[in-house]
Coordinates of C-alpha atoms and ligand atoms in Angstrom, one line a residue:
X1 CA -18.8 -14.8 -9.6
X2 CA -15.3 -17.1 -10.8
X3 CA -12.1 -14.9 -10.3
X4 CA -9.4 -16.0 -13.3
X5 CA -5.5 -15.2 -12.5
X6 CA -4.4 -14.4 -16.1
X7 CA -1.1 -13.1 -17.2
X8 CA 0.5 -11.8 -20.4
X9 CA -0.2 -9.3 -23.1
X10 CA -3.7 -10.9 -24.2
X11 CA -4.8 -10.8 -19.8
X12 CA -3.9 -7.3 -20.1
X13 CA -6.1 -6.4 -23.3
X14 CA -8.5 -8.4 -21.7
X15 CA -8.6 -6.3 -18.3
X16 CA -8.7 -3.3 -20.3
X17 CA -11.9 -4.1 -22.1
X18 CA -13.4 -5.1 -18.8
X19 CA -13.0 -1.6 -17.4
X20 CA -13.9 0.3 -20.3
X21 CA -17.2 -1.4 -19.6
X22 CA -17.2 -0.6 -16.1
X23 CA -15.5 -3.4 -14.4
X24 CA -12.7 -4.1 -11.7
X25 CA -9.6 -5.4 -12.4
X26 CA -7.2 -5.8 -9.9
X27 CA -3.2 -5.8 -11.6
X28 CA 0.4 -5.0 -10.4
X29 CA 2.3 -1.7 -9.9
X30 CA 5.7 -1.4 -8.4
X31 CA 4.5 -0.9 -5.1
X32 CA 1.0 -3.5 -4.2
X33 CA -1.6 -4.8 -6.3
X34 CA -4.0 -2.4 -7.2
X35 CA -8.4 -3.0 -7.4
X36 CA -8.9 -0.7 -10.7
X37 CA -12.1 0.7 -12.1
X38 CA -13.1 3.5 -14.1
X39 CA -12.4 6.7 -12.1
X40 CA -14.8 8.8 -14.1
X41 CA -17.6 6.3 -13.4
X42 CA -19.4 6.8 -10.3
X43 CA -21.6 3.5 -10.5
X44 CA -17.5 1.4 -11.1
X45 CA -16.4 3.3 -8.1
X46 CA -19.4 2.0 -5.6
X47 CA -18.2 -1.3 -7.0
X48 CA -14.9 -0.8 -5.6
X49 CA -15.9 0.2 -2.2
X50 CA -18.4 -2.7 -2.2
X51 CA -15.7 -5.6 -3.5
X52 CA -13.5 -4.2 -0.4
X53 CA -15.7 -3.4 2.0
X54 CA -13.9 -0.3 2.0
X55 CA -15.8 3.0 3.9
X56 CA -17.1 5.0 2.0
X57 CA -15.4 8.0 3.8
X58 CA -12.4 6.8 2.8
X59 CA -10.9 8.2 -1.1
X60 CA -9.6 6.3 -4.0
X61 CA -6.3 7.4 -5.3
X62 CA -6.5 7.9 -9.2
X63 CA -4.0 6.4 -11.5
X64 CA -2.6 7.3 -15.0
X65 CA 0.0 6.7 -17.7
X66 CA 1.4 10.2 -18.1
X67 CA 2.1 13.1 -16.8
X68 CA -0.2 15.1 -19.5
X69 CA -3.1 13.2 -18.2
X70 CA -2.8 14.8 -15.0
X71 CA -4.5 18.3 -16.6
X72 CA -7.8 17.2 -17.1
X73 CA -8.4 16.0 -13.7
X74 CA -7.1 18.6 -11.6
X75 CA -8.3 22.7 -11.7
X76 CA -4.5 24.1 -10.7
X77 CA -0.9 22.9 -11.0
X78 CA 1.6 24.3 -9.4
X79 CA 5.3 24.9 -9.5
X80 CA 5.8 21.8 -6.7
X81 CA 3.2 19.6 -8.1
X82 CA 5.9 19.9 -11.5
X83 CA 9.1 20.1 -9.5
X84 CA 7.9 16.6 -7.6
X85 CA 6.4 14.9 -10.7
X86 CA 9.5 15.4 -12.7
X87 CA 11.4 14.2 -10.1
X88 CA 9.5 10.7 -8.8
X89 CA 6.7 10.1 -11.7
X90 CA 6.0 7.5 -13.0
X91 CA 7.3 5.8 -9.7
X92 CA 6.1 4.8 -5.7
X93 CA 4.7 8.4 -4.8
X94 CA 1.1 9.8 -5.2
X95 CA 0.5 13.3 -4.9
X96 CA -3.0 15.9 -3.5
X97 CA -4.4 18.6 -6.8
X98 CA -7.5 20.1 -6.1
X99 CA -9.9 18.1 -8.4
X100 CA -11.6 19.1 -11.3
X101 CA -15.4 18.5 -12.2
X102 CA -14.3 15.6 -14.3
X103 CA -13.6 13.4 -11.1
X104 CA -16.6 11.9 -9.4
X105 CA -17.4 13.1 -5.6
X106 CA -17.1 9.5 -5.2
X107 CA -13.6 9.0 -5.9
X108 CA -12.8 11.6 -3.5
X109 CA -14.8 10.5 -1.0
X110 CA -16.4 14.2 -1.4
X111 CA -12.9 16.3 -0.5
X112 CA -12.3 19.2 -3.2
X113 CA -8.8 17.3 -4.1
X114 CA -8.1 14.0 -5.5
X115 CA -5.0 11.6 -5.1
X116 CA -3.0 11.2 -8.5
X117 CA -0.2 8.6 -9.2
X118 CA 1.2 7.3 -12.1
X119 CA 2.2 4.0 -11.4
X120 CA 6.1 3.0 -12.8
X121 CA 4.8 -0.8 -13.4
X122 CA 5.0 -1.5 -17.2
X123 CA 1.8 -3.7 -16.6
X124 CA -0.1 -1.2 -15.0
X125 CA 0.9 1.7 -17.3
X126 CA -0.1 -0.7 -20.4
X127 CA -3.6 -1.1 -18.6
X128 CA -4.0 2.4 -18.2
X129 CA -3.0 3.3 -21.9
X130 CA -5.4 1.0 -23.5
X131 CA -8.4 1.5 -21.2
X132 CA -8.0 5.0 -22.0
X133 CA -9.1 6.2 -18.7
X134 CA -8.0 6.7 -15.8
X135 CA -8.2 3.9 -13.1
X136 CA -9.4 4.6 -9.3
X137 CA -7.6 1.9 -7.8
X138 CA -6.7 1.1 -3.9
X139 CA -4.9 -1.6 -3.0
X140 CA -6.4 -5.0 -3.9
X141 CA -7.2 -6.4 -0.6
X142 CA -10.5 -6.1 1.6
X143 CA -10.4 -3.3 4.7
X144 CA -8.3 -3.7 7.3
X145 CA -6.3 -6.6 5.2
X146 CA -2.8 -6.8 4.6
X147 CA -1.9 -5.3 1.3
X148 CA -1.5 -7.8 -1.5
X149 CA 2.2 -8.4 -3.2
X150 CA 1.3 -11.1 -5.2
X151 CA -1.4 -12.1 -7.1
X152 CA -1.8 -15.1 -4.9
X153 CA -2.6 -12.5 -2.0
X154 CA -5.1 -10.8 -3.9
X155 CA -6.6 -14.1 -4.7
X156 CA -7.1 -15.2 -1.4
X157 CA -8.5 -12.1 -0.5
X158 CA -11.1 -11.0 -3.0
X159 CA -11.6 -15.0 -4.8
X160 CA -15.5 -14.8 -6.3
X161 CA -16.0 -10.7 -5.5
X162 CA -14.1 -9.7 -8.7
X163 CA -13.8 -11.1 -12.2
X164 CA -9.9 -11.1 -12.6
X165 CA -6.4 -10.8 -11.6
X166 CA -3.7 -9.7 -13.9
X167 CA -1.4 -11.8 -12.3
X168 CA 2.3 -9.7 -12.9
X169 CA 4.8 -11.9 -10.4
X170 CA 5.7 -9.9 -6.9
X171 CA 5.7 -6.2 -6.4
X172 CA 9.2 -4.5 -6.5
X173 CA 8.6 -1.9 -3.6
X174 CA 6.4 -4.1 -1.5
X175 CA 4.8 -0.9 0.4
X176 CA 1.9 1.4 -0.9
X177 CA 3.1 5.2 -2.1
X178 CA 3.7 7.9 -0.5
X179 CA 0.8 9.9 -0.2
X180 CA 1.9 14.0 -0.6
X181 CA -0.1 16.8 0.4
X182 CA 1.8 20.3 -1.6
X183 CA -1.2 22.2 -0.7
X184 CA 0.4 23.6 3.2
X185 CA 2.8 26.1 3.8
X186 CA 5.4 23.3 4.0
X187 CA 4.4 20.1 2.2
X188 CA 3.3 17.4 3.8
X189 CA 3.9 13.6 3.8
X190 CA 0.4 11.7 4.9
X191 CA 1.3 8.4 4.6
X192 CA 5.4 7.3 4.5
X193 CA 6.7 5.1 1.3
X194 CA 9.4 4.4 -0.8
X195 CA 10.0 8.2 -1.8
X196 CA 11.1 9.5 1.8
X197 CA 11.0 13.1 3.5
X198 CA 14.9 12.9 2.6
X199 CA 14.3 12.1 -1.3
X200 CA 11.8 15.0 -0.8
X201 CA 13.7 17.7 1.0
X202 CA 16.2 16.8 -2.1
X203 CA 13.6 18.7 -4.4
X204 CA 11.2 20.7 -2.6
X205 CA 13.2 22.3 0.2
X206 CA 11.2 21.2 3.2
X207 CA 8.3 18.7 4.0
X208 CA 6.4 17.4 7.3
X209 CA 6.5 13.7 8.0
X210 CA 3.7 12.0 9.0
X211 CA 4.7 11.7 12.6
X212 CA 4.8 16.4 12.7
X213 CA 0.5 17.3 13.8
X214 CA -2.2 15.6 14.6
X215 CA -3.8 17.3 11.4
X216 CA -2.2 15.2 8.8
X217 CA -3.8 11.9 9.9
X218 CA -7.5 14.1 9.7
X219 CA -6.2 14.8 6.1
X220 CA -5.7 11.5 4.8
X221 CA -8.7 10.1 6.0
X222 CA -7.5 6.5 5.4
X223 CA -5.0 6.7 8.0
X224 CA -7.5 7.1 11.2
X225 CA -8.6 3.2 10.1
X226 CA -6.7 -0.1 11.5
X227 CA -4.9 -1.0 8.7
X228 CA -2.2 -3.6 6.8
X229 CA -3.6 -5.7 10.1
X230 CA -2.7 -9.3 10.3
X231 CA -6.0 -11.5 11.9
X232 CA -3.8 -12.7 14.8
X233 CA -1.6 -11.3 17.6
X234 CA 1.6 -9.0 16.7
X235 CA 4.0 -7.2 18.8
X236 CA 7.7 -5.9 17.9
X237 CA 10.7 -5.4 19.9
X238 CA 14.3 -3.6 18.7
X239 CA 16.0 -6.2 21.3
X240 CA 15.9 -9.8 19.3
X241 CA 16.4 -10.9 23.2
X242 CA 13.3 -9.8 24.1
X243 CA 11.5 -11.5 21.1
X244 CA 13.3 -14.6 21.6
X245 CA 12.0 -14.6 25.3
X246 CA 8.8 -13.9 24.3
X247 CA 8.7 -16.3 21.3
X248 CA 9.6 -19.3 24.4
X249 CA 6.7 -17.8 26.5
X250 CA 4.1 -17.7 23.6
X251 CA 5.2 -21.6 22.8
X252 CA 5.3 -22.6 26.6
X253 CA 1.9 -21.8 26.6
X254 CA 0.7 -24.0 23.5
X255 CA 0.7 -21.3 20.6
X256 CA 2.7 -21.7 17.3
X257 CA 4.8 -18.1 16.9
X258 CA 6.9 -17.1 14.3
X259 CA 9.7 -14.6 14.6
X260 CA 10.0 -11.9 11.3
X261 CA 13.3 -10.3 11.2
X262 CA 16.3 -10.7 8.9
X263 CA 20.4 -9.6 8.2
X264 CA 21.8 -10.6 11.3
X265 CA 19.0 -10.9 13.8
X266 CA 19.0 -14.2 12.1
X267 CA 21.5 -15.8 13.8
X268 CA 20.2 -16.0 16.8
X269 CA 17.2 -17.7 15.7
X270 CA 18.2 -21.3 15.4
X271 CA 15.2 -24.1 15.8
X272 CA 12.9 -21.1 16.1
X273 CA 10.3 -20.8 13.3
X274 CA 11.4 -17.7 11.5
X275 CA 10.7 -15.5 8.2
X276 CA 13.6 -13.6 6.7
X277 CA 13.0 -10.6 5.3
X278 CA 16.6 -10.0 4.0
X279 CA 19.9 -8.3 4.0
X280 CA 19.3 -5.0 3.9
X281 CA 16.1 -2.3 3.9
X282 CA 15.3 -2.0 0.4
X283 CA 14.7 -6.2 1.0
X284 CA 12.9 -5.5 3.6
X285 CA 10.4 -3.6 2.5
X286 CA 10.0 -5.7 -0.4
X287 CA 9.6 -8.7 1.7
X288 CA 7.0 -7.5 4.5
X289 CA 3.8 -7.3 3.6
X290 CA 4.9 -11.1 2.0
X291 CA 6.3 -12.3 5.5
X292 CA 3.0 -10.5 7.2
X293 CA 1.0 -13.2 5.0
X294 CA 2.8 -16.3 5.3
X295 CA 2.7 -15.8 9.2
X296 CA -1.1 -15.6 9.3
X297 CA -1.7 -18.4 7.0
X298 CA 1.0 -20.6 9.0
X299 CA 1.0 -19.5 12.5
X300 CA -0.3 -17.8 15.0
X301 CA 1.3 -15.1 16.9
X302 CA 3.9 -12.7 14.9
X303 CA 6.9 -11.3 16.9
X304 CA 8.6 -8.6 14.6
X305 CA 11.8 -7.0 14.5
X306 CA 11.9 -3.0 14.8
X307 CA 14.1 -1.6 12.3
X308 CA 14.2 2.1 13.6
X309 CA 13.1 5.2 12.3
X310 CA 16.0 6.3 9.6
X311 CA 15.1 6.8 6.0
X312 CA 12.9 3.8 4.7
X313 CA 13.0 2.0 7.8
X314 CA 10.1 4.9 9.0
X315 CA 8.0 4.0 6.2
X316 CA 8.5 0.3 6.8
X317 CA 7.8 0.9 10.3
X318 CA 4.6 2.6 10.0
X319 CA 3.2 -0.1 8.3
X320 CA 4.9 -3.1 10.7
X321 CA 4.0 -0.7 14.2
X322 CA -0.2 -0.8 12.8
X323 CA 0.1 -4.4 12.0
X324 CA 0.6 -4.4 15.5
X325 CA -1.3 -2.5 17.1
X326 CA 1.2 -0.6 18.4
X327 CA 2.1 -3.3 20.8
X328 CA 5.8 -3.8 21.9
X329 CA 7.5 -6.0 23.8
Ligands
TXA1 O1 0.2 2.4 -3.5 C1 -0.2 2.6 -3.7 O2 -0.7 4.0 -3.4 C2 -1.3 1.5 -4.2 C3 -1.2 1.4 -5.3 C4 -2.4 0.8 -5.6 O3 -1.4 1.9 -5.9 N1 -2.9 2.1 -3.3 C5 -3.2 2.4 -2.4 O4 -4.5 2.9 -2.5 O5 -2.3 2.3 -1.3 P1 -5.0 2.9 -0.8 O6 -6.7 3.1 -1.6 O7 -4.9 1.3 0.1 O8 -4.9 4.1 0.2 C6 -5.0 5.6 -0.6 C7 -4.5 6.2 0.3 C8 -5.4 6.3 1.8 O9 -4.9 6.5 2.7 C9 -6.6 7.5 1.2 O10 -7.1 7.6 2.5 C10 -5.5 8.6 0.7 O11 -4.6 7.8 0.1 N2 -6.3 9.6 -0.1 C11 -7.0 8.9 -1.2 N3 -7.0 10.5 -1.5 C12 -6.8 10.9 -0.9 C13 -7.2 12.7 -0.5 N4 -8.1 13.5 -1.9 N5 -7.1 13.2 0.3 C14 -6.4 12.9 1.4 N6 -5.5 11.8 1.6 C15 -6.4 10.6 0.3
MG2 MG1 -5.0 0.4 1.5

């Protein structure tokens, strides 16, 4: 199969046609690129799992264009759902609902809940609206690979496996949506993202972070898999001097290492290979996956700066720590 990369409104119209016919299209969202197909067709869902090489017990997010499109997919909508949806949708957040019979079991991997998101990206919303169906879309990468934030990232990973990629440039947010479970006594973040715990607390009073209890991990089946993993070794540290010392070690042992950092840390890196993540944590978030793609393409050992656990940094480090398999200097 030849994979085309197209842009503009003709591309979106063509993509919608493919989705109407039961096929797959990769498309941009504000978080990462998604690999979309008609969420109401079990045969299409099978194609998504096959193209990604994704374990079939890891459920997909269903994307809709508007809040009013949620009702047919769910069996109930609580006041908490409404409050969070009003505050943050469209945007980088995914909410769990009890599913209605309209949603095939293949989408939810047999779970009684369905994850729903309204992307803010205009291309994503137009694609959903033109398709006329809810779109199931995991990130458009092969299972365990890094999520894509450009059309080229998608192409490099899925070339030959899907017919078309809609190119909408770089994703502004840069990491996947916050996944929020509202079913318990305290709403629980299953996957941290750009809608942070602090932002949610301001709307719903209390929320359990992803670092709370083990049960949260089990509730988002996808979180138990090794994720976002570059194909080369990676370590992290909050001490730039340790990073430099380890860089020199690796260099002396014949490897071609790279340091991923940003802001003032860069000043210490003269004569080293480095990838600049930007001046503030929002830029770091936008650029982190592109940096990991760049690093695994052009180098063979990654040393990444640790941004700590405050607000958005916690969401970024959630991905970075996974990519490094938890390895710290
Ligand atoms: O930003 C995003 O959310 C992107 C874009 C394309 O929208 N999508 C994305 O999908 O990241 P994916 O499939 O790569 O990650 C979905 C995560 C997985 O960890 C999965 O286990 C979890 O959401 N999930 C989906 N449905 C669930 C459910 N019913 N209950 C618990 N977790 C669920
Ligand atoms: Mg993913």
